[in-house]
Short mmCIF file of N, CA and C in Angstrom, two decimals:
data_model
loop_
_atom_site.label_atom_id
_atom_site.label_comp_id
_atom_site.label_asym_id
_atom_site.label_seq_id
_atom_site.Cartn_x
_atom_site.Cartn_y
_atom_site.Cartn_z
N GLY A 1240 46.01 92.80 69.61
CA GLY A 1240 44.97 92.79 68.62
C GLY A 1240 44.86 91.45 67.93
N ASP A 1241 44.16 91.44 66.81
CA ASP A 1241 43.95 90.22 66.03
C ASP A 1241 45.27 89.52 65.70
N GLU A 1242 46.27 90.32 65.28
CA GLU A 1242 47.55 89.74 64.88
C GLU A 1242 48.21 88.97 66.02
N GLY A 1243 48.14 89.52 67.23
CA GLY A 1243 48.72 88.83 68.38
C GLY A 1243 48.00 87.52 68.68
N GLY A 1244 46.68 87.54 68.59
CA GLY A 1244 45.90 86.33 68.80
C GLY A 1244 46.22 85.26 67.78
N ILE A 1245 46.37 85.69 66.54
CA ILE A 1245 46.71 84.77 65.46
C ILE A 1245 48.11 84.19 65.67
N ALA A 1246 49.05 85.03 66.12
CA ALA A 1246 50.42 84.57 66.37
C ALA A 1246 50.46 83.56 67.51
N ILE A 1247 49.73 83.84 68.59
CA ILE A 1247 49.68 82.88 69.72
C ILE A 1247 49.08 81.56 69.25
N ALA A 1248 48.04 81.63 68.44
CA ALA A 1248 47.40 80.43 67.91
C ALA A 1248 48.40 79.61 67.08
N ALA A 1249 49.20 80.28 66.29
CA ALA A 1249 50.19 79.59 65.46
C ALA A 1249 51.20 78.85 66.34
N GLY A 1250 51.60 79.49 67.45
CA GLY A 1250 52.51 78.85 68.38
C GLY A 1250 51.89 77.64 69.06
N LEU A 1251 50.60 77.73 69.35
CA LEU A 1251 49.90 76.62 70.02
C LEU A 1251 49.78 75.38 69.14
N LYS A 1252 49.80 75.60 67.82
CA LYS A 1252 49.70 74.45 66.91
C LYS A 1252 50.86 73.47 67.11
N GLU A 1253 52.01 74.02 67.47
CA GLU A 1253 53.20 73.19 67.64
C GLU A 1253 53.42 72.75 69.08
N ASN A 1254 52.76 73.42 70.02
CA ASN A 1254 53.01 73.16 71.44
C ASN A 1254 52.22 71.96 71.94
N THR A 1255 52.90 71.10 72.71
CA THR A 1255 52.24 69.92 73.28
C THR A 1255 52.37 69.87 74.80
N SER A 1256 52.75 70.98 75.42
CA SER A 1256 52.93 70.96 76.87
C SER A 1256 52.08 71.97 77.63
N LEU A 1257 51.63 73.04 76.97
CA LEU A 1257 50.90 74.10 77.65
C LEU A 1257 49.54 73.61 78.15
N LYS A 1258 49.29 73.82 79.43
CA LYS A 1258 48.03 73.39 80.05
C LYS A 1258 47.07 74.56 80.26
N GLU A 1259 47.61 75.77 80.46
CA GLU A 1259 46.78 76.92 80.76
C GLU A 1259 47.24 78.12 79.95
N LEU A 1260 46.26 78.82 79.33
CA LEU A 1260 46.56 80.02 78.56
C LEU A 1260 45.61 81.12 78.99
N ASN A 1261 46.18 82.22 79.48
CA ASN A 1261 45.39 83.37 79.89
C ASN A 1261 45.75 84.54 78.98
N LEU A 1262 44.81 84.94 78.16
CA LEU A 1262 45.00 86.06 77.24
C LEU A 1262 44.07 87.22 77.59
N GLY A 1263 43.69 87.31 78.84
CA GLY A 1263 42.74 88.33 79.28
C GLY A 1263 43.15 89.75 78.90
N GLN A 1264 42.16 90.53 78.48
CA GLN A 1264 42.30 91.95 78.17
C GLN A 1264 43.38 92.26 77.13
N ASN A 1265 43.37 91.51 76.06
CA ASN A 1265 44.33 91.73 74.99
C ASN A 1265 43.71 92.15 73.68
N SER A 1266 42.40 92.28 73.64
CA SER A 1266 41.70 92.70 72.42
C SER A 1266 42.09 91.88 71.20
N ILE A 1267 42.09 90.55 71.35
CA ILE A 1267 42.47 89.70 70.22
C ILE A 1267 41.41 89.73 69.12
N GLY A 1268 40.22 90.19 69.43
CA GLY A 1268 39.17 90.38 68.44
C GLY A 1268 38.61 89.11 67.84
N ILE A 1269 37.79 89.31 66.83
CA ILE A 1269 37.10 88.19 66.17
C ILE A 1269 38.09 87.24 65.51
N GLU A 1270 39.00 87.79 64.72
CA GLU A 1270 39.95 86.94 63.98
C GLU A 1270 40.89 86.20 64.93
N GLY A 1271 41.32 86.86 66.00
CA GLY A 1271 42.15 86.19 67.00
C GLY A 1271 41.38 85.08 67.69
N GLY A 1272 40.11 85.34 67.99
CA GLY A 1272 39.25 84.32 68.61
C GLY A 1272 39.06 83.12 67.69
N LYS A 1273 38.87 83.40 66.40
CA LYS A 1273 38.70 82.31 65.43
C LYS A 1273 39.98 81.48 65.31
N ALA A 1274 41.13 82.15 65.34
CA ALA A 1274 42.41 81.45 65.23
C ALA A 1274 42.64 80.54 66.44
N ILE A 1275 42.33 81.06 67.63
CA ILE A 1275 42.46 80.24 68.85
C ILE A 1275 41.51 79.05 68.77
N ALA A 1276 40.30 79.30 68.31
CA ALA A 1276 39.30 78.23 68.18
C ALA A 1276 39.79 77.14 67.23
N ASP A 1277 40.41 77.56 66.13
CA ASP A 1277 40.91 76.59 65.15
C ASP A 1277 41.94 75.66 65.78
N VAL A 1278 42.80 76.23 66.62
CA VAL A 1278 43.82 75.43 67.31
C VAL A 1278 43.18 74.47 68.31
N LEU A 1279 42.11 74.92 68.98
CA LEU A 1279 41.45 74.07 69.97
C LEU A 1279 40.94 72.76 69.36
N LYS A 1280 40.65 72.77 68.08
CA LYS A 1280 40.17 71.57 67.41
C LYS A 1280 41.24 70.48 67.37
N GLN A 1281 42.52 70.91 67.39
CA GLN A 1281 43.63 69.96 67.26
C GLN A 1281 44.40 69.77 68.56
N ASN A 1282 44.32 70.74 69.45
CA ASN A 1282 45.13 70.72 70.67
C ASN A 1282 44.56 69.72 71.68
N HIS A 1283 45.46 68.89 72.25
CA HIS A 1283 45.03 67.88 73.21
C HIS A 1283 45.70 68.05 74.56
N THR A 1284 46.25 69.23 74.83
CA THR A 1284 46.90 69.45 76.13
C THR A 1284 46.31 70.61 76.91
N LEU A 1285 45.80 71.63 76.24
CA LEU A 1285 45.28 72.82 76.91
C LEU A 1285 44.04 72.47 77.73
N GLU A 1286 44.08 72.81 79.02
CA GLU A 1286 42.96 72.52 79.92
C GLU A 1286 42.22 73.78 80.36
N LYS A 1287 42.92 74.92 80.36
CA LYS A 1287 42.32 76.18 80.79
C LYS A 1287 42.58 77.25 79.75
N LEU A 1288 41.51 77.92 79.32
CA LEU A 1288 41.63 79.01 78.37
C LEU A 1288 40.83 80.20 78.90
N HIS A 1289 41.53 81.28 79.17
CA HIS A 1289 40.91 82.49 79.70
C HIS A 1289 41.03 83.61 78.67
N LEU A 1290 39.89 84.03 78.15
CA LEU A 1290 39.85 85.07 77.12
C LEU A 1290 39.04 86.28 77.58
N TYR A 1291 39.12 86.62 78.84
CA TYR A 1291 38.39 87.74 79.42
C TYR A 1291 38.64 89.02 78.64
N ARG A 1292 37.56 89.71 78.31
CA ARG A 1292 37.58 91.03 77.67
C ARG A 1292 38.51 91.07 76.45
N ASN A 1293 38.12 90.33 75.42
CA ASN A 1293 38.93 90.27 74.20
C ASN A 1293 38.18 90.61 72.93
N GLU A 1294 36.93 91.02 73.05
CA GLU A 1294 36.16 91.45 71.89
C GLU A 1294 36.05 90.38 70.80
N VAL A 1295 35.88 89.12 71.20
CA VAL A 1295 35.76 88.05 70.20
C VAL A 1295 34.39 88.09 69.51
N GLY A 1296 33.39 88.71 70.12
CA GLY A 1296 32.07 88.86 69.51
C GLY A 1296 31.39 87.53 69.26
N ASN A 1297 30.21 87.61 68.62
CA ASN A 1297 29.48 86.37 68.40
C ASN A 1297 30.15 85.47 67.36
N GLU A 1298 30.88 86.04 66.42
CA GLU A 1298 31.58 85.23 65.41
C GLU A 1298 32.72 84.43 66.05
N GLY A 1299 33.48 85.06 66.94
CA GLY A 1299 34.53 84.34 67.65
C GLY A 1299 33.94 83.28 68.56
N ALA A 1300 32.82 83.61 69.21
CA ALA A 1300 32.15 82.64 70.08
C ALA A 1300 31.64 81.44 69.29
N LYS A 1301 31.13 81.69 68.09
CA LYS A 1301 30.66 80.58 67.24
C LYS A 1301 31.81 79.65 66.89
N ALA A 1302 32.96 80.23 66.58
CA ALA A 1302 34.14 79.42 66.24
C ALA A 1302 34.60 78.60 67.45
N ILE A 1303 34.59 79.22 68.62
CA ILE A 1303 34.98 78.52 69.85
C ILE A 1303 33.98 77.41 70.15
N ALA A 1304 32.71 77.69 69.94
CA ALA A 1304 31.66 76.69 70.16
C ALA A 1304 31.87 75.48 69.24
N ASP A 1305 32.22 75.75 68.00
CA ASP A 1305 32.48 74.67 67.05
C ASP A 1305 33.67 73.83 67.51
N ALA A 1306 34.68 74.50 68.05
CA ALA A 1306 35.86 73.79 68.55
C ALA A 1306 35.51 72.92 69.76
N LEU A 1307 34.57 73.38 70.58
CA LEU A 1307 34.16 72.60 71.76
C LEU A 1307 33.58 71.24 71.37
N LYS A 1308 33.02 71.16 70.18
CA LYS A 1308 32.45 69.90 69.71
C LYS A 1308 33.53 68.85 69.51
N GLN A 1309 34.75 69.30 69.19
CA GLN A 1309 35.85 68.38 68.91
C GLN A 1309 36.84 68.25 70.06
N ASN A 1310 37.06 69.33 70.78
CA ASN A 1310 38.06 69.33 71.85
C ASN A 1310 37.49 68.66 73.09
N GLN A 1311 38.20 67.67 73.59
CA GLN A 1311 37.75 66.95 74.78
C GLN A 1311 38.78 67.01 75.92
N THR A 1312 39.65 68.03 75.88
CA THR A 1312 40.62 68.19 76.96
C THR A 1312 40.42 69.49 77.74
N LEU A 1313 39.79 70.47 77.13
CA LEU A 1313 39.57 71.76 77.79
C LEU A 1313 38.59 71.57 78.95
N LYS A 1314 39.00 72.03 80.14
CA LYS A 1314 38.17 71.88 81.34
C LYS A 1314 37.61 73.20 81.84
N ASP A 1315 38.26 74.31 81.50
CA ASP A 1315 37.90 75.61 82.03
C ASP A 1315 37.97 76.63 80.91
N LEU A 1316 36.82 77.22 80.57
CA LEU A 1316 36.74 78.22 79.51
C LEU A 1316 36.12 79.48 80.09
N ARG A 1317 36.86 80.58 80.01
CA ARG A 1317 36.36 81.85 80.54
C ARG A 1317 36.30 82.86 79.40
N LEU A 1318 35.07 83.30 79.10
CA LEU A 1318 34.82 84.23 78.02
C LEU A 1318 34.05 85.47 78.46
N PRO A 1319 34.22 85.94 79.69
CA PRO A 1319 33.42 87.10 80.09
C PRO A 1319 33.82 88.37 79.33
N VAL A 1320 32.86 89.25 79.19
CA VAL A 1320 33.03 90.58 78.58
C VAL A 1320 33.60 90.45 77.16
N ASN A 1321 32.87 89.73 76.31
CA ASN A 1321 33.29 89.55 74.93
C ASN A 1321 32.20 89.87 73.92
N SER A 1322 31.09 90.44 74.37
CA SER A 1322 30.01 90.87 73.48
C SER A 1322 29.52 89.74 72.57
N ILE A 1323 29.30 88.57 73.14
CA ILE A 1323 28.88 87.44 72.31
C ILE A 1323 27.36 87.42 72.09
N GLY A 1324 26.59 88.06 72.95
CA GLY A 1324 25.15 88.16 72.77
C GLY A 1324 24.44 86.82 72.74
N ASP A 1325 23.16 86.88 72.36
CA ASP A 1325 22.34 85.66 72.26
C ASP A 1325 22.91 84.69 71.24
N GLU A 1326 23.33 85.23 70.10
CA GLU A 1326 23.84 84.39 69.02
C GLU A 1326 25.05 83.56 69.49
N GLY A 1327 25.97 84.21 70.17
CA GLY A 1327 27.14 83.50 70.70
C GLY A 1327 26.77 82.54 71.81
N GLY A 1328 25.83 82.95 72.67
CA GLY A 1328 25.37 82.08 73.76
C GLY A 1328 24.71 80.82 73.23
N ILE A 1329 23.89 80.96 72.19
CA ILE A 1329 23.24 79.80 71.58
C ILE A 1329 24.28 78.88 70.95
N ALA A 1330 25.28 79.47 70.31
CA ALA A 1330 26.35 78.67 69.69
C ALA A 1330 27.15 77.91 70.74
N ILE A 1331 27.51 78.58 71.83
CA ILE A 1331 28.26 77.91 72.91
C ILE A 1331 27.43 76.75 73.47
N ALA A 1332 26.14 76.96 73.62
CA ALA A 1332 25.26 75.89 74.11
C ALA A 1332 25.30 74.70 73.16
N ALA A 1333 25.28 74.95 71.86
CA ALA A 1333 25.34 73.87 70.87
C ALA A 1333 26.67 73.12 70.98
N GLY A 1334 27.75 73.84 71.21
CA GLY A 1334 29.06 73.20 71.38
C GLY A 1334 29.10 72.32 72.62
N LEU A 1335 28.44 72.77 73.67
CA LEU A 1335 28.41 72.01 74.92
C LEU A 1335 27.65 70.70 74.81
N LYS A 1336 26.74 70.62 73.86
CA LYS A 1336 25.97 69.39 73.67
C LYS A 1336 26.87 68.21 73.33
N GLU A 1337 27.98 68.50 72.66
CA GLU A 1337 28.88 67.44 72.23
C GLU A 1337 30.16 67.37 73.06
N ASN A 1338 30.36 68.32 73.93
CA ASN A 1338 31.59 68.35 74.73
C ASN A 1338 31.40 67.59 76.03
N THR A 1339 32.40 66.77 76.38
CA THR A 1339 32.31 65.99 77.62
C THR A 1339 33.46 66.28 78.58
N SER A 1340 34.19 67.36 78.35
CA SER A 1340 35.33 67.65 79.23
C SER A 1340 35.18 68.93 80.04
N LEU A 1341 34.43 69.90 79.54
CA LEU A 1341 34.36 71.22 80.18
C LEU A 1341 33.67 71.14 81.54
N LYS A 1342 34.37 71.63 82.56
CA LYS A 1342 33.83 71.64 83.92
C LYS A 1342 33.45 73.05 84.37
N GLU A 1343 34.14 74.06 83.84
CA GLU A 1343 33.89 75.45 84.22
C GLU A 1343 33.68 76.31 82.98
N LEU A 1344 32.61 77.10 83.01
CA LEU A 1344 32.31 77.99 81.90
C LEU A 1344 31.88 79.34 82.45
N ASN A 1345 32.58 80.39 82.04
CA ASN A 1345 32.24 81.74 82.47
C ASN A 1345 31.85 82.55 81.23
N LEU A 1346 30.57 82.93 81.19
CA LEU A 1346 30.04 83.75 80.09
C LEU A 1346 29.50 85.07 80.63
N GLY A 1347 30.03 85.51 81.76
CA GLY A 1347 29.54 86.73 82.39
C GLY A 1347 29.68 87.96 81.52
N GLN A 1348 28.73 88.87 81.68
CA GLN A 1348 28.75 90.20 81.05
C GLN A 1348 28.91 90.13 79.54
N ASN A 1349 28.01 89.38 78.89
CA ASN A 1349 28.09 89.19 77.45
C ASN A 1349 26.81 89.53 76.70
N SER A 1350 25.87 90.18 77.37
CA SER A 1350 24.59 90.54 76.73
C SER A 1350 23.83 89.32 76.23
N ILE A 1351 23.96 88.21 76.92
CA ILE A 1351 23.19 87.01 76.58
C ILE A 1351 21.77 87.22 77.10
N GLY A 1352 20.80 87.11 76.20
CA GLY A 1352 19.42 87.38 76.55
C GLY A 1352 18.61 86.12 76.81
N ILE A 1353 17.31 86.26 76.68
CA ILE A 1353 16.38 85.17 76.98
C ILE A 1353 16.67 83.93 76.13
N GLU A 1354 16.82 84.11 74.83
CA GLU A 1354 17.03 82.95 73.94
C GLU A 1354 18.35 82.24 74.24
N GLY A 1355 19.39 82.99 74.51
CA GLY A 1355 20.67 82.39 74.89
C GLY A 1355 20.55 81.66 76.22
N GLY A 1356 19.84 82.27 77.16
CA GLY A 1356 19.60 81.63 78.46
C GLY A 1356 18.85 80.33 78.33
N LYS A 1357 17.84 80.32 77.46
CA LYS A 1357 17.05 79.10 77.23
C LYS A 1357 17.90 78.01 76.58
N ALA A 1358 18.76 78.40 75.64
CA ALA A 1358 19.62 77.42 74.96
C ALA A 1358 20.60 76.80 75.95
N ILE A 1359 21.15 77.61 76.82
CA ILE A 1359 22.08 77.10 77.83
C ILE A 1359 21.33 76.19 78.81
N ALA A 1360 20.12 76.59 79.18
CA ALA A 1360 19.29 75.77 80.06
C ALA A 1360 19.02 74.40 79.44
N ASP A 1361 18.73 74.39 78.15
CA ASP A 1361 18.45 73.14 77.45
C ASP A 1361 19.64 72.18 77.54
N VAL A 1362 20.84 72.73 77.41
CA VAL A 1362 22.05 71.91 77.50
C VAL A 1362 22.25 71.37 78.91
N LEU A 1363 21.91 72.18 79.90
CA LEU A 1363 22.08 71.74 81.30
C LEU A 1363 21.28 70.49 81.60
N LYS A 1364 20.22 70.26 80.87
CA LYS A 1364 19.39 69.07 81.10
C LYS A 1364 20.13 67.79 80.74
N GLN A 1365 21.06 67.87 79.80
CA GLN A 1365 21.76 66.67 79.34
C GLN A 1365 23.26 66.66 79.63
N ASN A 1366 23.82 67.80 80.01
CA ASN A 1366 25.26 67.86 80.26
C ASN A 1366 25.58 67.27 81.63
N HIS A 1367 26.57 66.39 81.67
CA HIS A 1367 26.93 65.71 82.92
C HIS A 1367 28.35 66.02 83.37
N THR A 1368 28.96 67.06 82.82
CA THR A 1368 30.33 67.40 83.22
C THR A 1368 30.47 68.80 83.80
N LEU A 1369 29.65 69.74 83.35
CA LEU A 1369 29.78 71.13 83.79
C LEU A 1369 29.45 71.26 85.28
N GLU A 1370 30.40 71.83 86.03
CA GLU A 1370 30.22 72.01 87.47
C GLU A 1370 30.05 73.47 87.86
N LYS A 1371 30.62 74.38 87.07
CA LYS A 1371 30.51 75.82 87.35
C LYS A 1371 30.04 76.54 86.10
N LEU A 1372 29.00 77.36 86.28
CA LEU A 1372 28.48 78.16 85.19
C LEU A 1372 28.23 79.57 85.69
N HIS A 1373 28.93 80.52 85.12
CA HIS A 1373 28.79 81.92 85.52
C HIS A 1373 28.15 82.70 84.37
N LEU A 1374 26.96 83.21 84.65
CA LEU A 1374 26.21 83.99 83.67
C LEU A 1374 25.88 85.38 84.23
N TYR A 1375 26.69 85.88 85.12
CA TYR A 1375 26.44 87.17 85.76
C TYR A 1375 26.41 88.30 84.73
N ARG A 1376 25.62 89.33 85.05
CA ARG A 1376 25.51 90.54 84.23
C ARG A 1376 25.16 90.27 82.76
N ASN A 1377 24.17 89.43 82.56
CA ASN A 1377 23.62 89.20 81.24
C ASN A 1377 22.18 89.67 81.27
N GLU A 1378 21.36 89.20 80.36
CA GLU A 1378 19.97 89.66 80.27
C GLU A 1378 19.02 88.49 80.10
N VAL A 1379 19.23 87.40 80.86
CA VAL A 1379 18.40 86.20 80.68
C VAL A 1379 16.95 86.42 81.12
N GLY A 1380 16.71 87.37 82.01
CA GLY A 1380 15.35 87.72 82.42
C GLY A 1380 14.59 86.58 83.07
N ASN A 1381 13.29 86.81 83.29
CA ASN A 1381 12.43 85.81 83.92
C ASN A 1381 12.34 84.52 83.12
N GLU A 1382 12.17 84.65 81.80
CA GLU A 1382 12.00 83.45 80.96
C GLU A 1382 13.26 82.58 80.96
N GLY A 1383 14.41 83.20 80.84
CA GLY A 1383 15.66 82.44 80.89
C GLY A 1383 15.86 81.80 82.25
N ALA A 1384 15.51 82.54 83.31
CA ALA A 1384 15.65 82.01 84.67
C ALA A 1384 14.72 80.83 84.89
N LYS A 1385 13.50 80.90 84.35
CA LYS A 1385 12.57 79.78 84.48
C LYS A 1385 13.12 78.54 83.78
N ALA A 1386 13.69 78.74 82.60
CA ALA A 1386 14.25 77.61 81.85
C ALA A 1386 15.44 77.00 82.59
N ILE A 1387 16.26 77.84 83.17
CA ILE A 1387 17.41 77.35 83.94
C ILE A 1387 16.92 76.62 85.20
N ALA A 1388 15.92 77.15 85.86
CA ALA A 1388 15.36 76.50 87.06
C ALA A 1388 14.83 75.12 86.71
N ASP A 1389 14.15 75.02 85.57
CA ASP A 1389 13.62 73.74 85.12
C ASP A 1389 14.76 72.75 84.83
N ALA A 1390 15.82 73.24 84.22
CA ALA A 1390 16.97 72.38 83.89
C ALA A 1390 17.65 71.86 85.16
N LEU A 1391 17.67 72.68 86.19
CA LEU A 1391 18.32 72.28 87.45
C LEU A 1391 17.63 71.08 88.09
N LYS A 1392 16.38 70.86 87.76
CA LYS A 1392 15.66 69.70 88.29
C LYS A 1392 16.27 68.40 87.77
N GLN A 1393 16.86 68.46 86.58
CA GLN A 1393 17.44 67.27 85.95
C GLN A 1393 18.96 67.20 86.10
N ASN A 1394 19.60 68.33 86.19
CA ASN A 1394 21.06 68.37 86.24
C ASN A 1394 21.55 68.09 87.65
N GLN A 1395 22.43 67.10 87.79
CA GLN A 1395 22.96 66.73 89.09
C GLN A 1395 24.46 66.98 89.22
N THR A 1396 25.06 67.65 88.25
CA THR A 1396 26.51 67.88 88.30
C THR A 1396 26.88 69.33 88.58
N LEU A 1397 26.02 70.27 88.24
CA LEU A 1397 26.33 71.69 88.44
C LEU A 1397 26.37 72.01 89.93
N LYS A 1398 27.49 72.59 90.37
CA LYS A 1398 27.68 72.91 91.78
C LYS A 1398 27.71 74.41 92.06
N ASP A 1399 28.01 75.22 91.03
CA ASP A 1399 28.18 76.66 91.20
C ASP A 1399 27.52 77.37 90.02
N LEU A 1400 26.41 78.06 90.29
CA LEU A 1400 25.69 78.80 89.27
C LEU A 1400 25.59 80.25 89.71
N ARG A 1401 26.05 81.16 88.88
CA ARG A 1401 26.02 82.58 89.23
C ARG A 1401 25.20 83.36 88.20
N LEU A 1402 24.12 83.98 88.70
CA LEU A 1402 23.20 84.71 87.85
C LEU A 1402 22.90 86.14 88.31
N PRO A 1403 23.78 86.79 89.07
CA PRO A 1403 23.43 88.15 89.50
C PRO A 1403 23.34 89.13 88.32
N VAL A 1404 22.52 90.13 88.50
CA VAL A 1404 22.32 91.21 87.53
C VAL A 1404 21.90 90.64 86.16
N ASN A 1405 20.72 90.03 86.12
CA ASN A 1405 20.19 89.42 84.91
C ASN A 1405 18.74 89.78 84.66
N SER A 1406 18.26 90.84 85.29
CA SER A 1406 16.86 91.25 85.12
C SER A 1406 15.89 90.14 85.48
N ILE A 1407 16.22 89.40 86.51
CA ILE A 1407 15.36 88.33 87.00
C ILE A 1407 14.50 88.92 88.12
N GLY A 1408 13.22 88.98 87.87
CA GLY A 1408 12.30 89.54 88.88
C GLY A 1408 11.71 88.45 89.75
N ASP A 1409 10.60 88.79 90.40
CA ASP A 1409 9.91 87.84 91.28
C ASP A 1409 9.57 86.54 90.57
N GLU A 1410 9.05 86.67 89.35
CA GLU A 1410 8.60 85.51 88.59
C GLU A 1410 9.75 84.53 88.34
N GLY A 1411 10.90 85.05 87.92
CA GLY A 1411 12.07 84.20 87.66
C GLY A 1411 12.65 83.66 88.94
N GLY A 1412 12.62 84.45 90.01
CA GLY A 1412 13.16 84.02 91.30
C GLY A 1412 12.35 82.91 91.92
N ILE A 1413 11.04 82.95 91.73
CA ILE A 1413 10.16 81.91 92.28
C ILE A 1413 10.34 80.60 91.53
N ALA A 1414 10.61 80.68 90.24
CA ALA A 1414 10.75 79.47 89.41
C ALA A 1414 11.86 78.60 89.95
#
């Protein structure tokens, strides 16, 4: 729960050797997500952070997004199944605008809708480090797909984009 996430975060404040942290399916919650995010602002060794199915919600996602603005060592961030929604998706996109280290981002199954999809697409136009983006099982729809398609015209670094189960119909597929 939250307490475990907070405890791990406290340990990370002192650690200077850990490169990868996988806390998948631990229900660290919003407060645990915020505590991990706070550490990311200061940590200069962690390269992979996997928080699959931890219920961090949009508030935890906002905190992580804020940390992305400062952290320039994290290369792989996995946040699938965390109920971050559009609000969290928009926040993560804002964090990516200032981040130059992240190469892999997994936001699958987070109820990210059209507005979150558009915000992420906007970042793809200017981001030159992200190589893998997984947005499977969200709700970006035709409008989000069109925005992402438009961004791909400018982005030359993304190598792996996953958008299955996103309510993308003919219109979004043609874009």
